[in-house]
mmCIF file of C-alpha atoms in Angstrom:
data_model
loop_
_atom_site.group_PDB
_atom_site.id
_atom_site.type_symbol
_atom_site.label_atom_id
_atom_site.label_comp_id
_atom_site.label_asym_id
_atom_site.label_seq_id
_atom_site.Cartn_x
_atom_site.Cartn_y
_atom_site.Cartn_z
ATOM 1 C CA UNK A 1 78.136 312.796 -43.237
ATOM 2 C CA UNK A 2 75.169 310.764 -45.028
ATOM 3 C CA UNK A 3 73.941 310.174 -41.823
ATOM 4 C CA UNK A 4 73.565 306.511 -42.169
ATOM 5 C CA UNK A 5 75.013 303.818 -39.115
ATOM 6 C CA UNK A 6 75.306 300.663 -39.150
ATOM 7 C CA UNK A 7 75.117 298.113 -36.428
ATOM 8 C CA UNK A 8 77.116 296.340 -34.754
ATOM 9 C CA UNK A 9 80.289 297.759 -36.104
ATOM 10 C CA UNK A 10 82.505 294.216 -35.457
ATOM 11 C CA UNK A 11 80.519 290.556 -34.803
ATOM 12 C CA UNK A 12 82.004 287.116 -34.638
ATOM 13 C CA UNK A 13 79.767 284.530 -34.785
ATOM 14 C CA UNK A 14 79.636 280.753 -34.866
ATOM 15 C CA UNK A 15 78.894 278.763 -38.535
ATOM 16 C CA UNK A 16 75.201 277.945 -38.326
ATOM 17 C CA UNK A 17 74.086 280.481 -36.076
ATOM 18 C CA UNK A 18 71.505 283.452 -37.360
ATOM 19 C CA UNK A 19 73.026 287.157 -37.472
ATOM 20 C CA UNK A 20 71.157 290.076 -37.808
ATOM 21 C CA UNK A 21 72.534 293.618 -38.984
ATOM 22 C CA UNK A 22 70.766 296.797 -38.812
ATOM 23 C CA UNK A 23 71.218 300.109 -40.892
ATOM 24 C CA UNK A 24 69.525 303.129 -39.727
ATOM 25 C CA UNK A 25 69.348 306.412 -41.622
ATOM 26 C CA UNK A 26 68.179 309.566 -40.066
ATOM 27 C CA UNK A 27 67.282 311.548 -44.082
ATOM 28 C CA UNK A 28 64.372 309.555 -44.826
ATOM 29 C CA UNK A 29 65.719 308.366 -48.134
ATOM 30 C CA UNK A 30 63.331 305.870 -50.490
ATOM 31 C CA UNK A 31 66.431 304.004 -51.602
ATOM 32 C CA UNK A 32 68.492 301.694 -49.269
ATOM 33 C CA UNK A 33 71.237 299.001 -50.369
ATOM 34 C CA UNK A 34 73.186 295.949 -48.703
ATOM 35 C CA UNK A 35 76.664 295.771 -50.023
ATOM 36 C CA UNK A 36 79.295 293.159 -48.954
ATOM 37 C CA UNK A 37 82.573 293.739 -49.925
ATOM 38 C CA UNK A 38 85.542 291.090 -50.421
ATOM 39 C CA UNK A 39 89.420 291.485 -51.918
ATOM 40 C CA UNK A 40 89.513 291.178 -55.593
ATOM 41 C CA UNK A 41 85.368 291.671 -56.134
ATOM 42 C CA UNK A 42 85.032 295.472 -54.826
ATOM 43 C CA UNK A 43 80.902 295.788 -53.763
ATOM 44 C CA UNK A 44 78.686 293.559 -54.546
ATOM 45 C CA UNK A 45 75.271 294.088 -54.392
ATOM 46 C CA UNK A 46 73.111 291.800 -51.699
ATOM 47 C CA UNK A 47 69.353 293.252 -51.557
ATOM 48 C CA UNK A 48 67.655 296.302 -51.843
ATOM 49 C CA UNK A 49 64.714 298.690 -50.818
ATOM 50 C CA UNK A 50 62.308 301.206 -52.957
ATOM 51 C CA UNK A 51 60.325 301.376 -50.147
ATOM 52 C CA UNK A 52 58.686 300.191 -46.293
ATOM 53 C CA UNK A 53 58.379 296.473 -47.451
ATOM 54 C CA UNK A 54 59.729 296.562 -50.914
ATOM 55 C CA UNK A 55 62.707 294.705 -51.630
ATOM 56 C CA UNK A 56 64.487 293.127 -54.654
ATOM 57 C CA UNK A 57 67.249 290.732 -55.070
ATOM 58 C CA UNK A 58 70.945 291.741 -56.190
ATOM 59 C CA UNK A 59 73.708 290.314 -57.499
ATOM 60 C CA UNK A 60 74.659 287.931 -54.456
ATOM 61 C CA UNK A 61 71.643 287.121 -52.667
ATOM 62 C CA UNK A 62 71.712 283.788 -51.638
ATOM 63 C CA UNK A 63 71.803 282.788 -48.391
ATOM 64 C CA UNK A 64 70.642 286.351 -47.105
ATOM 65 C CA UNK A 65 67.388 288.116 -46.340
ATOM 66 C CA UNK A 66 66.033 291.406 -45.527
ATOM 67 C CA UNK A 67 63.164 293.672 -44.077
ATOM 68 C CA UNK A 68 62.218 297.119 -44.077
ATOM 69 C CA UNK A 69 59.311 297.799 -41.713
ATOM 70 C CA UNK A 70 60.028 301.574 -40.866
ATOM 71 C CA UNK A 71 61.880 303.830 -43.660
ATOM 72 C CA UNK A 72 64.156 304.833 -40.915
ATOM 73 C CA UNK A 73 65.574 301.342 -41.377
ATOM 74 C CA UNK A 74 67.279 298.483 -43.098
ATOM 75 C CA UNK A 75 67.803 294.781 -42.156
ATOM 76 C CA UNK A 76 69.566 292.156 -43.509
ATOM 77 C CA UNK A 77 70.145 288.715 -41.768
ATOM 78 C CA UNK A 78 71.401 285.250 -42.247
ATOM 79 C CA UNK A 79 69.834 282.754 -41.824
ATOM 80 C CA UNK A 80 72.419 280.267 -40.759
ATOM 81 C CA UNK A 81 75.674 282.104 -41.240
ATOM 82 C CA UNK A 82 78.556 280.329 -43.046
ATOM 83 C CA UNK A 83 82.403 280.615 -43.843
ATOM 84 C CA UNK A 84 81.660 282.690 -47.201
ATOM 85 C CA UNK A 85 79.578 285.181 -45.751
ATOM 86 C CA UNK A 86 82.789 286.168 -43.620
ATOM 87 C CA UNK A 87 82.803 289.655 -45.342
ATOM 88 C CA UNK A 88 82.733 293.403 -44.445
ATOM 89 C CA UNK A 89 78.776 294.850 -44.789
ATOM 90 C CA UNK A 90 78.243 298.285 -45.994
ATOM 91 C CA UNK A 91 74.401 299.660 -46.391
ATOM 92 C CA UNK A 92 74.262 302.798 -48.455
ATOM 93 C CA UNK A 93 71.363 305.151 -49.115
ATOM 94 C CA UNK A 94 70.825 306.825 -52.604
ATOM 95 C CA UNK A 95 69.393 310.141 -52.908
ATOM 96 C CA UNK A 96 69.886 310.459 -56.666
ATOM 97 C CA UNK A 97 72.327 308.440 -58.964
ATOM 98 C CA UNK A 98 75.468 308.627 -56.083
ATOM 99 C CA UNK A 99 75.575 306.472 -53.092
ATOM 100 C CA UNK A 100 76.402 307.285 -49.981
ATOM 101 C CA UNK A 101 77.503 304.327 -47.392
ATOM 102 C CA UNK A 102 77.358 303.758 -44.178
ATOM 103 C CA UNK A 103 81.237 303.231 -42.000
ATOM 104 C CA UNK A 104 80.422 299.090 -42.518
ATOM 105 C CA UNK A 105 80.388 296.269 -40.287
ATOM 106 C CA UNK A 106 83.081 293.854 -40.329
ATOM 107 C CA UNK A 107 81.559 290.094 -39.982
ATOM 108 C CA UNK A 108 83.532 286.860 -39.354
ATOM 109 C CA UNK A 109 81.856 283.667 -38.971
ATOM 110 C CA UNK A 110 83.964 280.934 -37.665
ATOM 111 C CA UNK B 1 75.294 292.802 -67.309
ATOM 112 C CA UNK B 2 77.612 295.786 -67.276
ATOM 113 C CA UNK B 3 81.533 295.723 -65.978
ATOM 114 C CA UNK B 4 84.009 297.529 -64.593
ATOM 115 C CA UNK B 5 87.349 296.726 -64.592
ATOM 116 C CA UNK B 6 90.284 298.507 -63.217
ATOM 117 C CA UNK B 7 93.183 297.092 -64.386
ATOM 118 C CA UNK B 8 95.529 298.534 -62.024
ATOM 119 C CA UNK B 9 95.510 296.554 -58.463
ATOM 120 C CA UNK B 10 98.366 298.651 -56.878
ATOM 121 C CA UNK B 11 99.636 301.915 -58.070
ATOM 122 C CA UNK B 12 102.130 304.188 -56.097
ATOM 123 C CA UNK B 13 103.518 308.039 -56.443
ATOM 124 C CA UNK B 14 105.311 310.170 -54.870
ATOM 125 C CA UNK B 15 104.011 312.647 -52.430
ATOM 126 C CA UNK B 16 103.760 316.452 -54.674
ATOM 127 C CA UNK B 17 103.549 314.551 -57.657
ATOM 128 C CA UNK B 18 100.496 313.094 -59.918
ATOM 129 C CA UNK B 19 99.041 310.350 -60.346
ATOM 130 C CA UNK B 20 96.551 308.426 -62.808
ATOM 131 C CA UNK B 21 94.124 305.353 -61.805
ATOM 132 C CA UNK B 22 92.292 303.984 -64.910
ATOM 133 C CA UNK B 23 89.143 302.391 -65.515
ATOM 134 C CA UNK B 24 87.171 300.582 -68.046
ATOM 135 C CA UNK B 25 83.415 299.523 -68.286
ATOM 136 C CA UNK B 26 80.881 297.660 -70.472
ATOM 137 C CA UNK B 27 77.442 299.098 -71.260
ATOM 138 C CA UNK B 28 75.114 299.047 -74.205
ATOM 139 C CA UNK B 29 73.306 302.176 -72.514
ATOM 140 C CA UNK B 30 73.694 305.822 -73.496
ATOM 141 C CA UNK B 31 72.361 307.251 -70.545
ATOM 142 C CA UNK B 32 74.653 306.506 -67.048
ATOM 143 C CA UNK B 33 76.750 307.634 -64.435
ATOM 144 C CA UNK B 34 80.218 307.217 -63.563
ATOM 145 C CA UNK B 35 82.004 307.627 -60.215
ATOM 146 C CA UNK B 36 84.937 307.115 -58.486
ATOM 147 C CA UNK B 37 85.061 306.120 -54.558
ATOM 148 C CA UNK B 38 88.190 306.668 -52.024
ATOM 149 C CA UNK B 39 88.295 304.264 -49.303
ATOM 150 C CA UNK B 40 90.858 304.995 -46.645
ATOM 151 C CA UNK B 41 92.110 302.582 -43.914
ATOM 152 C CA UNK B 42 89.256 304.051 -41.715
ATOM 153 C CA UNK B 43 87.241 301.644 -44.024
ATOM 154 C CA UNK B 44 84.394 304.508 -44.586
ATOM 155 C CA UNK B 45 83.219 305.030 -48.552
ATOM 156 C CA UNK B 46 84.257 308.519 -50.143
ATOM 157 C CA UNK B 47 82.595 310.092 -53.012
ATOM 158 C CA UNK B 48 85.339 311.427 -54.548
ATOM 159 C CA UNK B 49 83.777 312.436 -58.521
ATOM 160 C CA UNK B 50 80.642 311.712 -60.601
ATOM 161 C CA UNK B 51 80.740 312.018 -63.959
ATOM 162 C CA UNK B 52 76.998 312.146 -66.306
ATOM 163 C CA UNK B 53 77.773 310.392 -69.405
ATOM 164 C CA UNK B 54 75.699 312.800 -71.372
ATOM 165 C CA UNK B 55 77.955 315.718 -70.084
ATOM 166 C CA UNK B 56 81.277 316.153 -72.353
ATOM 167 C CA UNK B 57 82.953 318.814 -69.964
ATOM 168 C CA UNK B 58 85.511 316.196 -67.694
ATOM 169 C CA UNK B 59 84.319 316.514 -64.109
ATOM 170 C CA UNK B 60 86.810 318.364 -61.491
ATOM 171 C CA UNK B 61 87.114 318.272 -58.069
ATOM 172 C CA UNK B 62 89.728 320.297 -56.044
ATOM 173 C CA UNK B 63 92.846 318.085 -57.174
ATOM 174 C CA UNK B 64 90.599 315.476 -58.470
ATOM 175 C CA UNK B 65 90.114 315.592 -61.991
ATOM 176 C CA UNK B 66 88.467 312.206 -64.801
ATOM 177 C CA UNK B 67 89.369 311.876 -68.341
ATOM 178 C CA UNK B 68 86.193 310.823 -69.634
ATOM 179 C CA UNK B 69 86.145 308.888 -73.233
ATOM 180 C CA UNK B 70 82.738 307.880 -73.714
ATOM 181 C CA UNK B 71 84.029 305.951 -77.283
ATOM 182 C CA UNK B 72 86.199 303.950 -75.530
ATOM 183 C CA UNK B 73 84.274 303.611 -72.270
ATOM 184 C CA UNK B 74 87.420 304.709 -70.286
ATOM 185 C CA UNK B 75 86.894 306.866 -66.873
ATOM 186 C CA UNK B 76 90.168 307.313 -65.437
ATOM 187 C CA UNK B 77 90.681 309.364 -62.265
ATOM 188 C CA UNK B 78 93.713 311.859 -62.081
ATOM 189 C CA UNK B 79 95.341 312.997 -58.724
ATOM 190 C CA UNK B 80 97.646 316.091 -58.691
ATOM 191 C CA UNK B 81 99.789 317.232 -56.226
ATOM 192 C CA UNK B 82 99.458 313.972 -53.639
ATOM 193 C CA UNK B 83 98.937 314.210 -50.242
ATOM 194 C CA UNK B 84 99.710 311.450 -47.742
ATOM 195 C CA UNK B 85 96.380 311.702 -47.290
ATOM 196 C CA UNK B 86 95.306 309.993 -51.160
ATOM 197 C CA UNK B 87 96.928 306.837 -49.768
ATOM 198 C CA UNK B 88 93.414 304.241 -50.600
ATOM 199 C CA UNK B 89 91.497 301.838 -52.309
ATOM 200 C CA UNK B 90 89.597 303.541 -54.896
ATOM 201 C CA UNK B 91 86.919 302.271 -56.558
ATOM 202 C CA UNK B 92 85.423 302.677 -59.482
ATOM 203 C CA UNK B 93 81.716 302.919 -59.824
ATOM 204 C CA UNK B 94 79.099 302.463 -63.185
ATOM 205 C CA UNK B 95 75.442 303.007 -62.843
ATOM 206 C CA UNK B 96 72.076 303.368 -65.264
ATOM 207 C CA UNK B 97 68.872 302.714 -64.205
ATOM 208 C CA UNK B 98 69.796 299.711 -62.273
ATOM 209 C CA UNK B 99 72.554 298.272 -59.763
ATOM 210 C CA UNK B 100 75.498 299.962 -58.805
ATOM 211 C CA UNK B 101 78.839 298.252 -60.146
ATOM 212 C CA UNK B 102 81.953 298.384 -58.888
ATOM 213 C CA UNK B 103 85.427 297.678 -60.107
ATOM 214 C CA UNK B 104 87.733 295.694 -57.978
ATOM 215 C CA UNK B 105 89.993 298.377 -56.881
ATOM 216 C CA UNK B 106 93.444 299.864 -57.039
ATOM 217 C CA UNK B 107 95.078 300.553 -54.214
ATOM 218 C CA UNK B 108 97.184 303.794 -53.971
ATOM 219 C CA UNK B 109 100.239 304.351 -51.624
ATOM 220 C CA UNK B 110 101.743 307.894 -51.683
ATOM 221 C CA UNK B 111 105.548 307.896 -50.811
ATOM 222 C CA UNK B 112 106.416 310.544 -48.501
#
């Protein structure tokens, strides 16, 4: 147990509307990632965190955003959600070169 | 930008016997890590095995065992005597100093 969780665990939400998903570790890691995962494309890489209120682009950033106030925890929202971000979320911390995730938050935007 | 590629979308063995799950990757780095991830219905992420690419010793864990060929940039991931359990996706994972990259994924039924 990496103790990272994720919240909420299940959303359905409207096209257009703003979403908001939280990850919250309790080990005080530097490191923090926002992974969505689809069939065929295993993770992808959204945004991450070196630190409180640094962030960096990944792979497949468009369309999202993120914020790291406390170290504690990790934010990621959309803006105005659409079909394609229908996805499952996963945040992972990284104490060395592994990752460990969180249990992922299924999102469906209809 | 580095790869992964698992070739393999759906593999399948019989419980008690074992099994092999290949991957492939693109670098032009020396220096990396390899792993491989088990993801079971429950949807939660499992380290399974890391593997340093400056080590030459194959990394084993419990019935978990990679065939690492740094030449060919293979990292397959052997399973011996299956358990109902093994039944996943399993991911394979590449990283340097950068991102994380993951392969698509081979999903593995054991047959009881």
């Amino acid at each position: 147990d990496a103790g990272i969780t994720q919240s909420p665990r299940h959303k359905v939400t409207e096209t257009g509307t703003p979403v908001t998903l939280r990850c919250h570790q309790t080990e005080n890691h530097r490191y923090m990632y926002w992974y969505r995962q689809d069939p065929g494309h295993g993770l992808r890489l959204i945004h991450y965190s070196y630190g409180v209120k640094d962030t960096d682009k990944g792979e497949v950033s468009d369309g999202y955003s993120v914020s790291r106030s406390k170290t504690e925890d990790f934010l990621l929202t959309l803006e105005s959600a659409t079909s394609s971000q229908t996805s499952v979320y996963f945040c992972a911390i990284s104490p060395g070169y592994e990752q460990y995730f969180g249990p992922g938050t299924r999102l469906t935007v209809t | 930008a580095q790869t992964v590629t698992q070739s393999q979308p759906e593999m399948s063995v019989q419980e008690a016997e074992t099994v092999t799950l290949s991957c492939t990757y693109d670098t032009s780095e020396s220096d990396y890590y390899l792993f491989w991830y088990k993801q079971p219905p429950s949807r939660q992420m499992i380290l399974v095995i890391r593997q340093e690419a400056y080590k030459q010793q194959n990394a084993t864990e419990n019935r978990f065992s990679v065939n690492f060929q740094k030449a060919a940039k293979s990292f397959s991931l052997k399973i011996s005597d299956s358990q109902l359990g093994d039944a996943a996706m399993y991911f394979c994972a590449y990283r340097s100093f950068g991102d994380m990259r993951f392969g698509a994924g081979t999903r593995l039924t054991v047959k009881p």
